[in-house]
Structure formats: C-alpha cells, structure tokens
C-alpha cells in the first residue's frame, strides 16, 4: 500500500457518512425486526447460524452483521459475532431491559416523514405537517405508550427515588400525560400509601390502566381522561409529574399549564419535570441537545428548553424555586419545582 | 446537580441515537439546500444574521445550527457559529472543492427508499425494488454524473498520478462507465499524448463530453455509447479505468467483464479499479466497509469486495498480478492490475 493518511487534510468522509446516516437507522431497525440480537444472544455467532435462525439470506446477514459491528452494536472476531454490553442488555429479547419495541414509535412514518424536507421546516420554524404529532387523540400516542415504556423504566425508578427522598407516607400524586403510566406506578410501588391520578387521552389511559393492574397498584390508580389543558385536575396534590410533555409546546402554553398545575398542588408540594434538557450552550450533552431537532420537525412550537428557560417558566407560574437532577445513564434530567 | 455518570453501566443512548440517525441525514441535506454553510462562510455568524441570509425562521436556524454543531459540521462559541475545516472546504459554495451537489444523487428517493424495509432486504440478500439502481438507462446515472463529480475530483487526480508513474507518452485509455468522465479527463490533462475513450450510456456520455470540452481535451476524448457488457471496446488499450463499477455486480459477472477488458488491452497494459475496498475483516475502514450495505439495499447482487476477492477475480480473468494503492484522504482505494 502506498501513500499515508493526512489527518490534517480536509476530508469529505464526514459529508458522505452523514448523508448516508439514514442507513444506520435502517440497519438497526431491520436488525430489531429480524430479532438478530436475540439470535446472537442465543449462541448463534457465525453468519450461517445467524442467517438460519433469523430466516434470512447469508449474504444479507453477513452485510448486516458487519455493518452493525462498524456502528457499534456487535463485535467481530475470527468471523464470529458477539453482542456488545449495551446490545445484550437492551436488544436481546430475553433481557428484562429489552427495548426493541421503541422502533414501533421512533420508526413510524408519521414521525419520520417530518424530516423529508428539513429546509422547509427550518424556513417555517416548525413542523410542515398540519399539527405534527400533536393533533388531538392522535393514535401515535397509544403506540407511544405501548412501545416506549421499556425505555422509561429506568428513569421512572430514578424519579421515584427522588420523590421518596422528599415525600413519605400518605400522598396524592398527579401524573400529567401519563402515557404508559410507569412514572406514577413506580411511585405507587415505592410508597404503599401513595394515591396516583393518571391523566391522558382515554385510549392512552387504557394502557396505563393495564400497566397499573400488572404492577398490582390498580386500586390506587385513578384516572382523568382528556387533554391536560382542558380537564379539571382536582386539588391538593403533593406531587405532580410532568414527563416528556412540555417540550411539545411554546413558552406561553407551558406557563399557562404550569399555573394550572401550581393551583392544583397542596402547600409544600413538588412538581417533577422529566425532560431532554440541554446545557445553556444548547450543544451539549449531545442527546439532550439534539432533541430540539426532533421537536422542530414534529411539532408546531416545541423545543428542548434549557434549565434557565424552565426555571423562568416555573417562576412565572408561581413556583418558588427549581433544581435540576441528573438521571444518568439515562439522557433525561429532572427538574424538581417547589410550590 | 446530583448523581454522577456510570461509564460502565449499560446505556441506551446508542440505541436512541442510531434510531434517530436519519435526522442527521435530513439536517445536512437541509443545510445544503438552504446554503447555510455558504451563509456562514460569508461572515454571517449569529442566528439572526444567518436566518436573514438563508430566508429562514430564527428558531429553525438556531436549532439547525446547534444540531450541525453537535454532529461536527460547525463550531459554536458565545452564540456565534463558524465553519469547521471540512465544511469550509466541501460545503461552502464559494470553495473550489464544493461538493454539496452530491445530495442530488445520495438523497434521491429512488436510492433512499431501498432502505425503508431493511429486514426484507436482508431476508432476500439484495434490493427488493426490481433491479434497484441498475435498470438499463436509469436516469439516476445522469444525475450521478452531474452531481457526484465534485467528490471524484480528488481521487481522479490521485489516479492520474498513479498512471503517470507507469505510463508516459502516447497511450490509449479506456474509461469504462465513465459517468462524468473526470477520471479519463484527469489523465488527458496530465499527459498531452493520451487518447481517451469514454464508455457509458448515451445520455451519461453527454455529461462526460461537456466536461471534456470544459477541460479543453475534447479532441482527444472519443466515446462509445452503450452498456459495458454489450459494446465493442476496441483493442490495444494501454490503460483501462474501471471506477466505482464492479461493486454493482456479482463475481461471475465481474469476471466475464474483466475477461473482456483483458482482451481489449495492449501487452504490458494496466487496469485501474477504483473502489470502496474493505480490509479482509470487512469491518474496517468504516466508510469502505459500510459500502456493502449500500450495495445490498440498492442492487440485486452487488457488494463491497475485499482485495483478496478482487485479486481472485482479476487472476481468473487472465491478469498476472494486482496491487492496491491508498487514495487517502479519499476513502477510495485503487487496484492496479497488470495484463
């Protein structure tokens, strides 16, 4: 081989690689559809054995396994593939933390097609489909409740610990836009005297009900069906959960919702907001900071707000102070807001 | 902030990030469509100034610039953005090496939709659209010839140097599937006694003709219109160029073409094959190794072959020996094959 690398020379690789980044999404989605990680986890490590187990061509299997090795989901040694630590935990169907179901939400055309013409989105400053994912009773949120639950199990448990450190004994918990209900359910499991009220659209609440039943806490899981902006929350909540919700809306909409939350809280109550919250520079950490792009493409007015922006919204709504907690290794962060 | 990072703990970030990787493609394509890099290169560095210059919303512009910073195309300091070295060279329209046009090929639905259902592709072992990109006279290749030329300028010059080190004075050069014609044209510019014959489908050759004229070498640029598998190449070529072509086909098809090439060559002639050639492990270097996925999705039988596979194909076709040259920083590699 002749010639050597010039690390300082301009290199078009990043352009080419990024313009083809969509094939990474396609490959991971395809591997999950084929249950390839489960096949390898069961001990099929050669192309021939994996292909047989997933009922696919040897050529396609070889190219997919190599590609997954390149992008960090498998390792390869002497023609044998193995799962990485993360793939074994999150992508092998036999793992209790399996989260392959999230492709059923993150991969639906209703969401992904919002990025078909990003120039138009940037010109406009928001989604170019009618209401994006925010239309009333959009069935996308039932799918969300079903498929994203595995990704929320860890943050739900970490949040329940934060609540337990501040609120013990009898308490009334409101879970706004509860979805799968896991956040409220985690608190109910941790505190046998906690009474949970889940709010969401009716068809979504059916999923939360199912999960509350499975967790054995249905007798302490009340439900309010309807939009968070329209329903009567009731009063005297010691804890309010606002998870992955505020990023869909603009600041005035959020402040108006937060005033309603504030009014529904008992003296000394706390609100916990789970969000993708970038640092003040808005470009770190990468996953939280990237989330603004997802909101730009899929909502009319959503954003990934910084802590200082949330701090201002909560104060304007009447809260006295706010503090931020990390949930690592989950990319989410929690703001605890005091009435 | 509480809690610290657990670098060894399982982390779902890679799953989430990869399932959203398509938004990277969308963002870069959108930024090129909006000519955002040119705007910044011209000295517009604040969100307000950039938005005004690209006629877009401030919010969309801010989110896009932050996202491009996260994925490595911009830098950000004190609310001001700047181009990276690579962005300045390849994505600013005022740069002579501007290659933003490649989105017109890499981004067309005819290519990208091949990855909509990768599980089906892997099951089958090749494209699930009829012939993928290989149908006869597919107009995609005229677009390719126009839009991919800027990405091929550097490899074309590096290849012309390899030719110049082995062949001087009068020589006859056949450029198979010439496309934009840049590879033959680079040799014609380097060697005033070189006679080039470009072969490709008629509508594609029109692009090569145009480029030969611009380069002032049209009087030494003959053309053969038709499929490489059908046309008569003629004889007595000292140099044959086979650039980004063999990856579309299976081994028997390539060997048959290479026998035809061998027969068309003069004694002592050389063939230069420009390709994405992964190492024998097939998972390094990343760009060349990833290319097999592109071929799996978009062709019935194509692949990114290793050097040992090409070596065998050329030997089976009658060539005496083969050697590989790096073209860094271009991700391509060249095999020089001796008659």
XYZ file of C-alpha atoms in Angstrom:
678
model
C 0.000 0.000 0.000
C 1.273 3.437 -0.892
C 0.556 6.896 0.474
C -0.200 7.676 4.086
C -3.096 9.364 5.844
C -3.067 13.148 6.190
C -5.040 13.716 9.371
C -4.963 17.488 8.904
C -6.051 17.440 5.257
C -9.685 18.246 4.501
C -11.634 15.017 4.398
C -15.012 14.577 2.712
C -15.695 11.421 4.750
C -17.932 13.201 7.272
C -20.125 14.583 4.482
C -20.529 11.206 2.805
C -21.048 9.418 6.110
C -23.696 11.862 7.337
C -25.622 11.899 4.056
C -25.826 8.110 4.444
C -26.599 8.167 8.187
C -30.176 7.126 7.447
C -28.842 3.655 6.594
C -27.771 3.329 10.269
C -31.362 3.857 11.324
C -32.492 1.361 8.681
C -29.931 -1.245 9.749
C -30.741 -1.098 13.451
C -34.463 -1.117 12.764
C -34.004 -4.072 10.382
C -31.900 -5.988 12.903
C -34.551 -5.479 15.595
C -37.315 -6.543 13.149
C -35.334 -9.714 12.381
C -34.570 -10.288 16.077
C -30.932 -10.636 15.123
C -29.608 -9.630 18.552
C -31.678 -12.325 20.224
C -30.338 -14.867 17.708
C -26.735 -13.973 18.558
C -27.528 -13.866 22.281
C -28.779 -17.446 21.998
C -25.331 -18.537 20.809
C -25.595 -18.244 17.027
C -22.349 -16.458 16.203
C -21.428 -17.388 12.614
C -23.121 -15.905 9.540
C -24.531 -19.321 8.648
C -26.028 -19.983 12.075
C -27.446 -16.470 12.459
C -28.959 -16.488 8.951
C -30.649 -19.816 9.611
C -32.067 -18.629 12.938
C -33.475 -15.353 11.547
C -34.650 -16.943 8.262
C -32.586 -14.607 6.109
C -30.054 -14.881 3.287
C -26.427 -15.485 4.287
C -25.266 -12.544 2.204
C -27.748 -10.125 3.744
C -26.970 -11.421 7.223
C -23.233 -11.057 6.719
C -23.530 -7.494 5.448
C -25.934 -6.512 8.237
C -23.720 -8.039 10.951
C -20.642 -6.309 9.564
C -22.490 -3.002 9.407
C -23.741 -3.386 12.991
C -20.139 -4.074 14.023
C -18.984 -0.882 12.307
C -21.639 1.233 14.036
C -21.001 -0.272 17.478
C -23.718 -2.850 18.160
C -21.705 -6.042 17.653
C -18.110 -7.179 17.920
C -16.457 -9.470 15.365
C -13.550 -11.787 15.832
C -12.430 -14.597 13.534
C -15.690 -14.496 11.578
C -17.757 -14.781 14.776
C -20.037 -12.047 16.069
C -20.923 -11.211 19.668
C -23.244 -8.727 21.363
C -21.824 -5.604 22.955
C -22.789 -4.955 26.556
C -25.471 -2.459 25.506
C -26.906 -4.751 22.802
C -27.092 -7.635 25.277
C -28.990 -5.538 27.812
C -31.305 -3.553 25.527
C -31.719 -5.512 22.281
C -31.827 -9.190 23.245
C -35.497 -10.085 23.672
C -34.573 -12.381 26.563
C -33.198 -9.427 28.557
C -35.568 -7.864 31.133
C -34.462 -4.414 29.894
C -35.275 -5.215 26.225
C -36.287 -2.015 24.424
C -36.535 -3.102 20.796
C -40.211 -2.088 20.897
C -39.236 1.588 20.695
C -38.787 1.237 16.916
C -42.561 0.943 16.726
C -42.746 4.570 17.858
C -39.453 6.109 16.729
C -39.731 4.458 13.310
C -43.286 5.226 12.259
C -43.628 7.176 9.016
C -45.954 9.669 10.723
C -42.926 10.776 12.740
C -40.030 10.177 10.327
C -41.649 11.814 7.289
C -41.499 15.124 9.166
C -37.819 15.188 8.190
C -38.249 14.576 4.456
C -37.743 18.279 3.688
C -35.874 19.848 6.536
C -35.127 23.036 4.616
C -38.871 23.752 4.554
C -39.101 23.002 8.280
C -36.254 25.409 9.067
C -37.746 28.123 6.880
C -41.043 27.827 8.721
C -39.615 27.244 12.207
C -41.759 24.189 12.943
C -43.384 21.095 11.516
C -44.736 21.364 7.977
C -47.353 18.684 8.536
C -50.607 20.067 9.945
C -50.168 19.741 13.694
C -47.225 17.346 13.566
C -47.656 14.688 16.214
C -49.871 16.934 18.361
C -53.293 16.535 16.763
C -55.983 15.693 19.308
C -56.317 11.967 20.023
C -53.545 11.127 17.554
C -53.288 7.305 17.803
C -49.494 7.726 17.683
C -49.636 8.262 21.453
C -51.253 4.904 22.105
C -48.373 3.322 20.191
C -46.010 5.525 22.207
C -47.499 4.309 25.484
C -47.051 0.697 24.413
C -43.672 0.801 22.777
C -41.658 3.427 24.667
C -42.377 2.011 28.123
C -39.177 -0.102 28.249
C -37.063 2.994 27.699
C -38.810 4.758 30.575
C -38.477 2.039 33.212
C -35.059 3.232 34.397
C -35.897 6.959 34.572
C -39.218 6.091 36.301
C -37.381 4.241 39.063
C -34.803 7.010 39.451
C -37.591 9.583 39.690
C -39.463 7.530 42.292
C -36.293 7.630 44.401
C -36.148 11.414 44.148
C -39.794 11.584 45.255
C -39.154 9.135 48.128
C -36.350 11.339 49.399
C -38.788 14.247 49.778
C -42.278 12.840 50.311
C -43.146 9.903 52.573
C -46.395 8.429 53.860
C -49.790 9.398 52.512
C -49.603 11.490 49.402
C -51.573 12.351 46.314
C -49.729 12.174 43.004
C -50.906 13.617 39.677
C -49.247 12.137 36.569
C -49.873 14.520 33.654
C -49.897 12.965 30.163
C -49.251 9.691 31.923
C -48.963 7.579 28.749
C -47.871 4.088 29.825
C -48.288 5.266 33.413
C -44.881 3.966 34.520
C -43.860 7.121 36.366
C -46.840 7.160 38.694
C -46.778 3.381 39.026
C -43.128 3.442 40.138
C -44.083 5.839 42.956
C -47.066 3.671 43.926
C -44.783 0.639 44.158
C -42.234 2.518 46.231
C -44.787 4.106 48.600
C -47.793 1.921 49.562
C -49.659 4.979 50.816
C -49.357 6.961 47.576
C -52.573 7.560 45.633
C -51.955 8.118 41.915
C -54.133 10.021 39.451
C -53.133 9.444 35.830
C -54.283 11.943 33.205
C -54.165 11.375 29.441
C -56.459 10.839 26.462
C -58.827 7.915 27.077
C -57.285 5.390 24.669
C -53.831 6.096 26.099
C -55.048 5.758 29.709
C -56.198 2.238 28.866
C -52.509 1.339 28.516
C -51.679 2.951 31.874
C -54.554 1.056 33.476
C -53.236 -2.213 32.094
C -49.752 -1.468 33.469
C -51.142 -0.432 36.882
C -53.023 -3.713 37.025
C -49.896 -5.713 36.142
C -47.979 -3.857 38.851
C -50.716 -4.635 41.412
C -51.476 -0.976 42.169
C -54.738 -0.511 40.238
C -56.674 0.114 43.483
C -54.557 3.233 43.990
C -54.586 4.334 40.332
C -57.401 6.773 39.490
C -57.754 8.246 36.015
C -58.787 11.529 34.396
C -59.424 11.217 30.653
C -58.916 14.231 28.376
C -56.427 16.906 27.393
C -54.193 18.284 30.138
C -55.201 21.746 29.004
C -58.939 21.088 29.358
C -59.608 18.652 32.199
C -60.089 19.522 35.871
C -57.033 18.151 37.682
C -58.625 18.361 41.130
C -56.628 19.802 44.048
C -54.265 19.141 46.893
C -51.594 17.114 45.075
C -48.351 16.614 46.986
C -46.519 15.518 43.852
C -47.128 16.342 40.177
C -45.268 14.517 37.402
C -44.812 16.294 34.060
C -42.833 13.832 31.951
C -41.736 14.374 28.359
C -44.589 16.790 27.831
C -43.533 20.442 27.983
C -41.119 20.049 25.041
C -44.108 19.885 22.701
C -45.273 23.461 23.355
C -44.221 27.091 23.312
C -43.389 29.083 26.437
C -46.783 30.826 26.931
C -48.606 27.493 26.590
C -46.299 25.911 29.139
C -46.617 28.792 31.584
C -50.378 28.594 31.378
C -50.297 24.832 32.054
C -47.855 25.328 34.928
C -50.162 27.904 36.557
C -52.896 25.284 36.421
C -50.518 22.729 37.965
C -49.498 25.183 40.678
C -53.158 25.753 41.588
C -53.764 22.012 41.866
C -50.900 21.463 44.315
C -51.009 21.244 48.095
C -48.844 23.640 50.140
C -45.269 22.294 50.170
C -45.959 20.185 47.085
C -43.388 19.446 44.408
C -43.579 19.095 40.632
C -41.123 16.794 38.845
C -40.457 17.567 35.190
C -38.621 14.885 33.183
C -37.128 16.320 30.027
C -34.318 16.384 27.499
C -32.592 19.475 28.890
C -29.513 20.751 27.050
C -26.867 22.765 28.863
C -27.037 26.525 28.444
C -24.754 26.282 25.369
C -27.525 24.201 23.712
C -24.987 21.882 22.040
C -24.155 19.572 24.970
C -24.795 16.895 26.069
C -25.433 15.533 22.558
C -28.641 13.529 23.028
C -30.479 16.161 25.051
C -29.263 18.971 22.796
C -30.209 17.069 19.606
C -33.745 16.705 20.848
C -34.630 20.244 19.768
C -34.326 18.992 16.164
C -36.898 16.263 16.834
C -39.292 18.880 18.206
C -38.632 21.317 15.353
C -39.557 18.665 12.787
C -42.528 17.109 14.548
C -44.325 19.923 16.401
C -45.503 23.445 15.523
C -43.872 25.171 18.511
C -41.932 22.609 20.602
C -38.300 22.827 21.707
C -35.693 21.328 24.040
C -35.601 24.049 26.696
C -32.596 24.776 28.895
C -32.738 24.802 32.680
C -32.750 28.584 32.759
C -35.728 28.648 30.402
C -37.645 26.151 32.531
C -36.640 27.994 35.673
C -38.211 31.152 34.271
C -41.406 29.368 33.154
C -41.916 27.799 36.588
C -41.210 31.053 38.434
C -43.599 32.931 36.156
C -46.217 30.306 37.013
C -45.776 30.912 40.735
C -43.250 28.256 41.806
C -40.698 29.421 44.376
C -37.584 27.558 43.209
C -36.318 24.829 40.872
C -33.417 22.413 40.992
C -32.099 20.007 38.372
C -31.188 16.335 38.933
C -29.284 14.070 36.560
C -30.722 10.628 35.805
C -27.600 9.142 34.277
C -27.067 6.886 32.483
C -30.477 7.871 31.107
C -30.169 11.015 28.942
C -33.113 12.601 30.731
C -32.890 15.195 33.508
C -35.446 16.047 36.163
C -36.367 19.480 37.448
C -37.869 19.497 40.929
C -40.034 22.590 41.366
C -41.294 23.764 44.772
C -44.670 25.410 45.259
C -26.807 18.559 40.038
C -26.798 15.165 41.714
C -25.583 11.699 40.679
C -22.549 11.025 38.513
C -22.048 9.215 35.228
C -21.512 5.446 35.272
C -19.362 4.875 32.196
C -19.527 1.087 32.592
C -23.284 0.867 33.150
C -25.433 -0.211 30.189
C -26.542 2.869 28.321
C -29.480 3.019 25.905
C -28.114 6.204 24.313
C -26.593 4.388 21.327
C -29.953 2.754 20.517
C -31.854 6.018 20.698
C -29.175 7.904 18.786
C -28.982 5.340 15.981
C -32.751 5.050 15.570
C -32.732 8.831 15.071
C -29.637 8.878 12.827
C -31.849 9.654 9.827
C -32.289 13.154 11.245
C -28.544 13.717 10.702
C -29.013 12.989 7.020
C -32.042 15.292 6.973
C -30.201 18.101 8.754
C -27.149 18.058 6.491
C -29.303 17.810 3.385
C -31.467 20.675 4.659
C -28.436 22.837 5.460
C -27.048 22.273 1.957
C -30.459 23.036 0.409
C -30.567 26.291 2.394
C -26.930 27.075 1.541
C -26.339 27.627 5.238
C -22.613 26.858 5.069
C -22.113 29.479 2.384
C -24.018 31.976 4.528
C -21.718 31.368 7.496
C -18.647 31.368 5.245
C -19.653 34.841 4.080
C -19.404 36.099 7.654
C -22.936 35.657 8.985
C -22.235 34.056 12.349
C -25.195 34.891 14.621
C -28.570 33.171 14.404
C -30.190 36.426 13.330
C -27.728 37.141 10.528
C -27.731 33.562 9.242
C -31.534 33.333 9.297
C -31.833 36.534 7.334
C -29.315 35.416 4.733
C -30.944 31.990 4.163
C -34.517 33.358 4.378
C -35.493 31.092 7.243
C -37.034 31.415 10.690
C -34.693 32.292 13.559
C -35.915 29.356 15.599
C -35.361 26.836 12.811
C -31.970 28.345 12.030
C -30.879 28.215 15.675
C -31.922 24.583 16.075
C -30.301 23.551 12.790
C -27.016 25.352 13.621
C -26.905 23.766 17.081
C -27.600 20.347 15.602
C -24.868 20.800 12.974
C -22.511 21.768 15.805
C -23.381 18.593 17.700
C -22.750 16.380 14.656
C -19.458 18.055 13.760
C -20.119 20.481 10.885
C -19.965 23.769 12.794
C -18.350 25.157 15.918
C -20.146 27.424 18.354
C -18.688 29.964 20.725
C -20.506 32.752 22.578
C -23.606 32.359 20.386
C -21.551 32.632 17.203
C -21.132 29.799 14.712
C -18.155 29.065 12.464
C -17.412 26.511 9.746
C -15.168 23.559 10.535
C -12.246 22.987 8.206
C -14.126 20.271 6.290
C -17.316 22.349 5.999
C -15.333 25.317 4.697
C -13.666 23.214 2.006
C -16.551 20.990 0.918
C -19.803 22.763 1.802
C -19.214 26.463 1.151
C -20.387 27.135 -2.401
C -17.522 29.601 -2.858
C -14.935 26.842 -2.314
C -13.477 25.236 -5.447
C -13.924 21.813 -3.783
C -17.650 22.409 -3.042
C -19.468 19.064 -3.102
C -22.945 19.987 -1.867
C -24.276 18.747 -5.225
C -23.830 15.129 -4.095
C -27.111 15.349 -2.155
C -28.840 15.386 -5.538
C -27.647 11.799 -6.010
C -27.242 10.442 -2.466
C -30.566 11.916 -1.399
C -32.934 10.879 -4.182
C -35.890 8.759 -3.076
C -35.111 6.189 -5.791
C -31.969 5.377 -3.805
C -33.021 6.069 -0.215
C -36.335 4.208 -0.352
C -34.361 0.988 -0.847
C -33.739 1.141 2.902
C -37.358 1.556 4.016
C -37.617 -2.137 4.939
C -34.153 -3.451 5.557
C -35.382 -6.666 7.165
C -36.907 -7.634 3.800
C -33.658 -6.738 2.021
C -31.627 -8.901 4.402
C -34.035 -11.814 4.076
C -33.712 -11.665 0.288
C -29.998 -10.830 0.135
C -30.391 -7.908 -2.263
C -32.578 -4.997 -3.289
C -36.323 -5.515 -3.055
C -37.051 -2.971 -5.794
C -36.997 -4.514 -9.270
C -33.412 -4.016 -10.419
C -32.523 -1.444 -7.793
C -30.450 1.294 -9.394
C -29.241 -0.964 -12.192
C -32.086 -0.863 -14.701
C -30.932 -0.089 -18.224
C -30.653 3.628 -18.975
C -31.836 4.542 -15.454
C -31.766 8.374 -15.475
C -30.309 8.211 -11.973
C -26.899 7.831 -13.611
C -27.182 11.098 -15.492
C -27.865 12.776 -12.142
C -24.929 10.827 -10.720
C -22.626 12.089 -13.471
C -23.663 15.677 -12.771
C -23.784 15.715 -9.015
C -21.075 13.313 -7.852
C -18.312 14.822 -9.971
C -17.045 17.146 -7.192
C -16.485 14.189 -4.909
C -14.430 12.436 -7.591
C -12.085 15.292 -8.462
C -9.530 14.389 -5.793
C -9.462 10.626 -6.486
C -9.280 11.353 -10.245
C -6.154 13.433 -9.777
C -4.549 10.869 -7.478
C -5.303 8.124 -10.013
C -3.832 10.167 -12.862
C -0.615 10.365 -10.830
C -0.528 6.591 -10.444
C -0.979 6.241 -14.214
C 1.725 8.848 -14.902
C 4.181 6.884 -12.757
C 3.740 3.843 -15.017
C 2.710 5.048 -18.482
C 4.215 8.017 -20.319
C 3.984 9.326 -23.863
C 1.463 8.081 -26.388
C -1.160 5.880 -24.844
C -4.724 4.760 -25.347
C -7.017 4.917 -22.333
C -10.431 3.239 -21.988
C -12.693 4.699 -19.265
C -15.441 2.149 -18.557
C -18.743 3.531 -17.225
C -17.094 6.923 -17.486
C -20.003 8.888 -15.991
C -18.842 12.488 -15.568
C -15.642 11.462 -17.383
C -13.347 13.031 -14.775
C -11.032 10.026 -14.464
C -10.108 9.900 -18.147
C -10.048 13.681 -18.365
C -7.540 13.910 -15.489
C -5.205 11.596 -17.424
C -5.674 13.593 -20.623
C -4.756 16.778 -18.752
C -1.692 15.153 -17.195
C -0.466 13.525 -20.422
C -0.944 15.545 -23.659
C -0.341 12.410 -25.752
C -3.046 10.335 -24.063
C -6.087 9.428 -26.170
C -9.184 8.770 -24.075
C -12.185 6.626 -24.983
C -15.116 7.086 -22.627
C -17.816 4.404 -22.500
C -21.236 4.803 -20.875
C -24.899 5.062 -21.783
C -25.508 7.848 -24.318
C -27.260 10.363 -22.022
C -24.499 9.938 -19.431
C -21.731 10.364 -22.007
C -23.196 13.758 -22.863
C -22.087 14.875 -19.389
C -18.572 13.481 -19.952
C -18.405 15.256 -23.314
C -19.335 18.541 -21.663
C -16.645 18.076 -19.016
C -14.022 17.111 -21.632
C -14.857 20.273 -23.535
C -14.541 22.420 -20.396
C -11.171 20.810 -19.696
C -10.012 21.521 -23.264
C -9.377 17.868 -24.132
C -12.416 17.097 -26.268
C -10.215 16.500 -29.355
C -8.679 13.547 -27.507
C -11.935 12.290 -25.979
C -13.681 9.629 -28.124
C -16.904 7.996 -26.955
C -18.574 4.575 -27.101
C -22.266 4.669 -26.162
C -23.943 1.599 -24.665
C -23.652 -0.953 -21.893
C -20.144 -2.046 -20.898
C -21.348 -5.632 -21.206
C -22.580 -5.209 -24.803
C -20.422 -2.681 -26.668
C -17.229 -3.417 -28.569
C -14.428 -1.752 -26.577
C -11.921 -1.917 -29.449
C -8.361 -3.087 -28.746
C -4.837 -2.138 -27.766
C -5.543 -0.034 -24.671
C -2.534 0.761 -22.505
C -4.722 1.836 -19.612
C -8.261 0.798 -18.636
C -10.169 2.611 -15.874
C -12.904 0.725 -14.013
C -14.198 3.200 -11.473
C -16.993 2.578 -8.966
C -18.476 -0.036 -11.259
C -17.652 -3.616 -10.196
C -19.373 -3.186 -6.810
C -22.748 -3.328 -8.596
C -22.375 -6.944 -9.775
C -21.735 -10.499 -8.626
C -18.408 -12.283 -9.081
C -19.213 -14.228 -12.293
C -20.495 -11.035 -13.970
C -17.350 -9.177 -12.959
C -15.042 -11.963 -14.142
C -16.770 -12.028 -17.501
C -16.361 -8.250 -17.850
C -12.731 -8.444 -16.772
C -12.007 -11.083 -19.432
C -13.438 -8.661 -21.990
C -11.248 -5.884 -20.543
C -8.167 -8.142 -20.630
C -8.802 -8.927 -24.311
C -9.034 -5.210 -25.138
C -5.672 -4.384 -23.560
C -2.281 -3.993 -25.212
C 0.598 -6.160 -23.958
C 2.001 -4.574 -20.790
C -1.233 -2.645 -20.236
C -2.683 -1.855 -16.823
C -6.221 -1.681 -15.466
C -7.030 0.684 -12.595
C -10.016 -0.210 -10.456
C -11.287 2.485 -8.072
C -13.467 1.018 -5.379
C -14.625 1.034 -1.777
C -12.458 -1.883 -0.639
C -12.796 -3.031 2.979
C -9.941 -4.774 4.734
C -10.133 -8.570 4.899
C -12.029 -8.316 8.239
C -14.818 -6.492 6.307
C -15.452 -4.091 9.216
C -12.591 -1.605 8.661
C -12.049 1.083 7.499
C -15.586 2.241 8.317
C -16.601 4.044 5.113
C -15.327 1.377 2.719
C -16.697 -1.438 4.870
C -20.110 0.260 5.238
C -20.449 0.445 1.488
C -21.576 -3.189 1.275
C -24.814 -2.074 2.982
C -25.416 0.496 0.233
C -24.971 -2.208 -2.400
C -27.129 -4.716 -0.516
C -30.028 -2.257 -0.427
C -29.727 -0.822 -3.927
C -28.584 -3.672 -6.208
C -29.612 -7.289 -6.757
C -26.116 -8.777 -6.418
C -23.585 -6.026 -5.626
C -21.097 -5.932 -2.749
C -18.002 -4.155 -1.396
C -15.378 -6.739 -2.287
C -12.094 -7.168 -0.408
C -8.706 -7.031 -2.080
C -8.371 -10.804 -1.965
C -11.732 -11.166 -3.728
C -10.727 -8.694 -6.439
C -7.321 -10.353 -6.742
C -9.023 -13.661 -7.462
C -11.472 -12.124 -9.979
C -8.653 -10.450 -11.918
C -6.464 -13.561 -11.894
C -9.390 -15.692 -13.059
C -9.849 -13.199 -15.910
C -6.216 -13.618 -17.023
C -4.409 -10.761 -15.261
C -0.941 -11.643 -13.948
C -0.863 -9.625 -10.705
C -2.662 -6.920 -8.699
C -1.556 -4.307 -6.214
C -3.586 -1.951 -4.026
C -2.949 1.794 -3.584
C -4.488 4.067 -0.964
C -6.002 7.365 -2.147
C -6.223 8.979 1.261
C -7.797 11.177 2.414
C -10.357 9.925 -0.112
C -11.992 6.735 1.202
C -11.451 5.021 -2.167
C -8.660 2.570 -2.975
C -7.217 1.666 -6.357
C -6.187 -1.756 -7.569
C -3.620 -1.708 -10.377
C -3.889 -4.918 -12.403
C -1.219 -5.993 -14.885
C -2.038 -7.859 -18.092
